XYZ file of C-alpha atoms in Angstrom:
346
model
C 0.000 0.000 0.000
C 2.694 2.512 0.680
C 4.593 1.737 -2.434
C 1.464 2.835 -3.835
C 0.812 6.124 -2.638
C 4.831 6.618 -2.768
C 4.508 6.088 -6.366
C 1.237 8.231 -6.703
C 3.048 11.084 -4.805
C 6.751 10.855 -6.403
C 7.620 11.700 -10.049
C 10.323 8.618 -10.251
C 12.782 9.342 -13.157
C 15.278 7.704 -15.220
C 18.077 10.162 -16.764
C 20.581 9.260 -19.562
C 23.211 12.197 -18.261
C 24.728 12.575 -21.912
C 27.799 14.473 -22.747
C 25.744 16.165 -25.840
C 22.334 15.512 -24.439
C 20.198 14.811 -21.307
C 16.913 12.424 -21.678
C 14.340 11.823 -18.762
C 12.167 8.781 -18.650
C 9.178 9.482 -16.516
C 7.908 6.113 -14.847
C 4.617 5.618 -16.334
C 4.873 8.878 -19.160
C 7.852 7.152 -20.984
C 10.506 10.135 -22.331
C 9.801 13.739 -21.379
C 12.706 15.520 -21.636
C 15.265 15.610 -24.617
C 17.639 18.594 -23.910
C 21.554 19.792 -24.951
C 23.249 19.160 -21.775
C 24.551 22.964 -22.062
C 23.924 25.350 -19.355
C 24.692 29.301 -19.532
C 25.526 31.244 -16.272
C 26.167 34.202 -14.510
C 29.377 35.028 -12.522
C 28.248 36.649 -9.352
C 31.020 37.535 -6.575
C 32.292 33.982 -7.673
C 29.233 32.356 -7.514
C 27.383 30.417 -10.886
C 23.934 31.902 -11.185
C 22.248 29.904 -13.773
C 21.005 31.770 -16.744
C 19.150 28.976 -19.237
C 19.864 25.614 -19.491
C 19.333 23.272 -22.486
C 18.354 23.918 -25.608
C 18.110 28.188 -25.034
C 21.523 27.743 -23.446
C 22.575 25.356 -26.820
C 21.665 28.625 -28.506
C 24.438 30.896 -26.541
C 27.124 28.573 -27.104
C 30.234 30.815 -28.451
C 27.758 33.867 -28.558
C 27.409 35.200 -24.651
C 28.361 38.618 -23.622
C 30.952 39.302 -21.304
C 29.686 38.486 -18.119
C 28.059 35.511 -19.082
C 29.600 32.167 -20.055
C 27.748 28.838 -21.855
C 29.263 25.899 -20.965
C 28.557 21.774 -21.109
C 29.360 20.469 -17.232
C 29.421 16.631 -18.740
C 32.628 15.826 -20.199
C 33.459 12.335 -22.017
C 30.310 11.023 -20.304
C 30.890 12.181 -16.603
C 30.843 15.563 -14.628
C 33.577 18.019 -15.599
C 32.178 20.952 -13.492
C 29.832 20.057 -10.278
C 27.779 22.510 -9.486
C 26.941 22.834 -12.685
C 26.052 19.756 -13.436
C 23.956 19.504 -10.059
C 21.797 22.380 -11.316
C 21.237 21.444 -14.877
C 20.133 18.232 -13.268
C 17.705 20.080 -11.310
C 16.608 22.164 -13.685
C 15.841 18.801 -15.533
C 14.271 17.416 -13.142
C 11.664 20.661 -12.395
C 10.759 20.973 -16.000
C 9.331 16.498 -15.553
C 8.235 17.419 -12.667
C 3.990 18.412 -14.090
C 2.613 18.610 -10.467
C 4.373 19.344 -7.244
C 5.341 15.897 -5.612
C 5.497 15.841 -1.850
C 8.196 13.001 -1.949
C 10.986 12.975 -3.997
C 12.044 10.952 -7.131
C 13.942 7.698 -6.943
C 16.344 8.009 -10.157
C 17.975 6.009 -12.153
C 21.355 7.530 -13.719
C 23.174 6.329 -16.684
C 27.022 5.857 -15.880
C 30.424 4.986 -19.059
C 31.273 1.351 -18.231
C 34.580 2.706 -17.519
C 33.727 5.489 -15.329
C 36.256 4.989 -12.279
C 34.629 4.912 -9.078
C 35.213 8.743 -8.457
C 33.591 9.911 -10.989
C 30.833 7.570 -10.497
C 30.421 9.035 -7.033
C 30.465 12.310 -8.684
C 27.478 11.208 -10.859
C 25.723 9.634 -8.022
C 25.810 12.557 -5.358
C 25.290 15.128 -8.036
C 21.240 13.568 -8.699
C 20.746 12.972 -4.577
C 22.319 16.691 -4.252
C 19.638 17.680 -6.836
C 16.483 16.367 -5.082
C 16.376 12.369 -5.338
C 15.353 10.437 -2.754
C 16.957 7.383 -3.726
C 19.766 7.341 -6.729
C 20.830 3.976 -8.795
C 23.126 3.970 -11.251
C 23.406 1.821 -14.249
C 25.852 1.272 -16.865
C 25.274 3.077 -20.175
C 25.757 0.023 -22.247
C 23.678 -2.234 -20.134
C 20.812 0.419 -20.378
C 21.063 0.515 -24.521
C 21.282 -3.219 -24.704
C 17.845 -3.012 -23.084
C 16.410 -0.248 -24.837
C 17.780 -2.251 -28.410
C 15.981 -5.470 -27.350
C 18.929 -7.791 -26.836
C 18.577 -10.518 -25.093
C 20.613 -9.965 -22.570
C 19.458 -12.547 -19.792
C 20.133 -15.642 -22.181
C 23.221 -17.804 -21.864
C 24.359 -16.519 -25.493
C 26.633 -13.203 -26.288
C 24.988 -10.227 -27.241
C 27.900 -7.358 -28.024
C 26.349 -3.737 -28.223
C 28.476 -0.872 -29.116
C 27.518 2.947 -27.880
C 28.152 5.787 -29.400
C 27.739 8.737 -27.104
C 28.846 12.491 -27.473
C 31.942 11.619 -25.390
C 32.263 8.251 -25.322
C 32.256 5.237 -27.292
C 31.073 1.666 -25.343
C 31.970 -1.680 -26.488
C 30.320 -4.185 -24.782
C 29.397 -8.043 -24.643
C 26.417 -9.024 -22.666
C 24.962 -12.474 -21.683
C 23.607 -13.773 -18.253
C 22.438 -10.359 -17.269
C 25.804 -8.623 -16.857
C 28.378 -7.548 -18.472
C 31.151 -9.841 -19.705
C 33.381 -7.255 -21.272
C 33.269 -3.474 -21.480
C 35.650 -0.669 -22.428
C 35.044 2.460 -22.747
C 36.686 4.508 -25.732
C 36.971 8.641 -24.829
C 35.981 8.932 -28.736
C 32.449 9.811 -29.833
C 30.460 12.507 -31.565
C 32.743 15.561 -29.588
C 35.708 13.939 -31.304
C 34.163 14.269 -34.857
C 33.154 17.608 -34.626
C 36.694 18.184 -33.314
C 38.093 16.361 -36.112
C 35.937 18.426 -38.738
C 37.147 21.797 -36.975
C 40.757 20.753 -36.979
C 40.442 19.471 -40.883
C 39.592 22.667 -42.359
C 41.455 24.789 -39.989
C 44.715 22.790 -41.315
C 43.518 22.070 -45.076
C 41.631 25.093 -45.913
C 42.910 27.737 -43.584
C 39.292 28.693 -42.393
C 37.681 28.204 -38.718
C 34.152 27.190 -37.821
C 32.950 26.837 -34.153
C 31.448 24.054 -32.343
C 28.174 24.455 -33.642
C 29.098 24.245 -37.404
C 31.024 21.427 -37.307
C 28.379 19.532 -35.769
C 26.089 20.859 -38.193
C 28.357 19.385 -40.811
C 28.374 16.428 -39.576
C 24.506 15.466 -39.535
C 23.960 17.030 -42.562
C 26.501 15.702 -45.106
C 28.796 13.370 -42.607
C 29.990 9.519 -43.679
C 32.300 7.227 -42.219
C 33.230 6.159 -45.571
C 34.065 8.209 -48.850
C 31.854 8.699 -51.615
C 32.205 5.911 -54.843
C 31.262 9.249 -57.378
C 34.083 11.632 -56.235
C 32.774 14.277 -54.021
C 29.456 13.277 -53.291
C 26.921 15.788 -51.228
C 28.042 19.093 -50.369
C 27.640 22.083 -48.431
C 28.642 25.628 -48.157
C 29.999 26.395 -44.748
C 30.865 30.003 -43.493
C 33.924 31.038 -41.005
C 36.785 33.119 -40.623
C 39.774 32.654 -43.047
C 42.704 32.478 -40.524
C 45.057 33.979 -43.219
C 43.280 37.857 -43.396
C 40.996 37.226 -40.444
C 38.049 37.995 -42.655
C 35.051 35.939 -42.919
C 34.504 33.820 -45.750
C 32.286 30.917 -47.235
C 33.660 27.816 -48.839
C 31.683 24.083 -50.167
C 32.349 21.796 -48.093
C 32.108 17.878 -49.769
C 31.226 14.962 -48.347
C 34.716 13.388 -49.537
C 36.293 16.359 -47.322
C 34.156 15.019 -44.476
C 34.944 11.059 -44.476
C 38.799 12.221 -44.758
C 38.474 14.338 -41.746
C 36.476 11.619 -39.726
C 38.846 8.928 -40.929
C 40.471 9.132 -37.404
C 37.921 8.490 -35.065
C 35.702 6.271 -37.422
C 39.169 3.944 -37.103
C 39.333 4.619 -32.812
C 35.767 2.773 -32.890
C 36.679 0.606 -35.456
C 40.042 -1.077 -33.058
C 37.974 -0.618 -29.991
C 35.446 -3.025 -31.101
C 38.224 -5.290 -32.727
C 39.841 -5.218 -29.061
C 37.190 -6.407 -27.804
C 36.546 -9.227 -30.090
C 39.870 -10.467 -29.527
C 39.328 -9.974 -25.594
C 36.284 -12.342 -25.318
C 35.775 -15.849 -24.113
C 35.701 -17.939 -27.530
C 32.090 -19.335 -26.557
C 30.899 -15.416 -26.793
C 32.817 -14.832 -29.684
C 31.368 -17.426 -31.628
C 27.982 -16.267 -30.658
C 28.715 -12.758 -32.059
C 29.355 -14.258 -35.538
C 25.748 -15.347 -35.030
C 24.052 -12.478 -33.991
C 26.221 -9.670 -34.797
C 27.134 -6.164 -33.526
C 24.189 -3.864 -32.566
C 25.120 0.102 -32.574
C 23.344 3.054 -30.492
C 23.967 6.327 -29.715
C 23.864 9.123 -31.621
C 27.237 8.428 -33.370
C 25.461 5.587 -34.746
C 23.522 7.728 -37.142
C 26.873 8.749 -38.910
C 25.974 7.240 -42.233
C 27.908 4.200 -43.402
C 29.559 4.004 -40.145
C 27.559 0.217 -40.082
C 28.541 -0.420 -43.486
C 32.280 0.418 -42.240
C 32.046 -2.014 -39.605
C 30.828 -4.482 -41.515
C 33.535 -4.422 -43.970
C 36.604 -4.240 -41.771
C 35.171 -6.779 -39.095
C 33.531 -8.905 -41.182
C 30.811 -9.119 -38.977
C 26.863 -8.428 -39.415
C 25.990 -4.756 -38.322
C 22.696 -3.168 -37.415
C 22.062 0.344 -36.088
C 19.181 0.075 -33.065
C 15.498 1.179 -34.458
C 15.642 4.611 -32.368
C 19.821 4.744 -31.256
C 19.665 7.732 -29.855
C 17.152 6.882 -27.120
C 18.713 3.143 -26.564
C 19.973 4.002 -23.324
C 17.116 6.021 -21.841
C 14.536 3.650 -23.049
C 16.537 1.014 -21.407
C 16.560 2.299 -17.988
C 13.504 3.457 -18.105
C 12.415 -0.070 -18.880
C 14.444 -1.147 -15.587
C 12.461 1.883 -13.469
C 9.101 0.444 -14.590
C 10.451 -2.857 -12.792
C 12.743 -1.750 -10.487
C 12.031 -4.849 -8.212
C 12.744 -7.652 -10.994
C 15.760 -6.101 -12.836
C 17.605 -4.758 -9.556
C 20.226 -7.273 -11.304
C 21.314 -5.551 -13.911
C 22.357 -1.877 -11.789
C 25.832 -0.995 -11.281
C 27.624 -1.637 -7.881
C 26.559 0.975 -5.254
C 29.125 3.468 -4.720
């Protein structure tokens, strides 16, 4: 009876704490919340006064006045900056939050497989700091194994990789838990990086943050165009030989060259980890195959990529770049069968 009214009274949450963005499955309202994980503040007498957070903060990024700075607290999937992070979390956590609750949330947080135990701490007291009344972690690849619909409690491998903002997560599943895991500090971040550091050193011209990753969803590939140049794109910055702005076409051949680096940091992390498993597991991944989520899985041909240079049967998730929220929100709505499958307390 008092779980009940507990659960009538609480808004219980689970929260994929991306390094791009934040989702928040409400128990019983499935996602509510798909947000930048950008916040914009105001320096008072050394103090962070919150300004905006998401997607209007997304907006300031490179474009505040003085006084003001935007910034993203989450940093190759865990907290670079605290008390950021704990108030974009409750920020969050207000805007799910339809009617006043008189107790608060149990939540579920999403956590890199290779998170050390620090920064997992970090994580954990960040969301009870921010108004939970009870805080489980779980790891990230676990969660999007759920959320994908691989049978993860069979006696068979399943091997999911993750493609986050700030991370990339190779892992092989069976029994419930994790067999393997690594985590990879290579991801959607690294791209954009990659894209701002081609055309600063090829072309002599620099974009920000926000163009490069606007490049990237628009005309990116893992793998190079069979007719030439393929798709392009005209892309404005400043020419860092006058300092003037100026516009330039951008192709998609341009593109796969720049992202040939990290495209081949996910391609030997998953190789790693197919020569790191049990033969038995191994054998079952020739079966079944490699299953990608995240958002870096919608990099086209990045499957086709994989496929060709492991040889092995590729699929991108039906929605990758909820996988992981899904997936814990599946393990909120039965919190007391699937306790099994959280990470270790910290």
């Amino acid at each position: 009876m008092f779980g009940k009214l507990f659960s009538l009274m609480s808004t219980d949450m689970a929260i994929d704490l991306g390094t791009a963005n934040t989702l928040v499955y409400v128990k019983g309202h499935g996602v509510q919340l798909d947000e930048p994980s950008v916040v914009a503040y105001v320096n008072q007498n050394g103090r962070k006064v919150v300004h905006a957070v998401g997607k209007e903060a997304k907006m300031m990024l490179g474009k505040t006045p003085i006084y003001m700075e935007a910034v993203r607290p989450m940093r190759d999937g865990v907290i670079a900056d605290f008390e950021v992070a704990e108030e974009m979390i409750k920020r969050f956590i207000q805007k799910v939050q339809v009617r006043r609750s008189f107790i608060a949330p149990v939540i579920i947080i999403c956590v890199p497989a290779g998170a050390t135990p620090v920064e997992r701490r970090a994580i954990h007291q960040s969301a009870q700091m921010a108004g939970a009344r009870a805080v489980h972690l779980i790891y990230e690849p676990m969660a999007a194994a759920i959320g994908a619909g691989l049978p993860i409690d069979e006696p068979s491998g399943s091997m999911v990789v993750d493609i986050g903002g700030g991370t990339t997560e190779v892992a092989v599943l069976s029994l419930g838990g994790l067999v393997y895991s690594r985590s990879v500090r290579v991801g959607g971040d690294k791209m954009d990086d990659a894209i701002v550091n081609y055309l600063r050193r090829e072309e002599n011209l620099l974009i920000g943050e926000a163009s490069a990753e606007r490049i990237k969803k628009e005309i990116g590939t893992a793998k190079a165009p069979e007719n030439g140049k393929g798709m392009s794109l005209d892309i404005r910055g400043r020419d860092l030989m006058n300092g003037v702005p100026k516009e330039i076409e951008i192709t998609e051949a341009m593109v796969a060259k720049a992202l040939a680096e990290p495209v081949q940091q996910i391609v030997d992390s998953v190789k790693t980890a197919l020569e790191a498993m049990p033969p038995e597991l191994a054998a079952d991944i020739v079966d079944k195959g490699i299953v990608l989520t995240g958002g870096g899985a919608l990099l086209r041909n990045l499957d086709v990529v994989l496929r060709e240079r492991t040889g092995l049967p590729v699929t991108v998730a039906e929605d990758p770049l909820k996988c992981v929220v899904l997936g814990s929100g599946k393990v909120l709505e039965n919190l007391d069968k699937m306790k099994g499958v959280l990470a270790p307390e910290v």
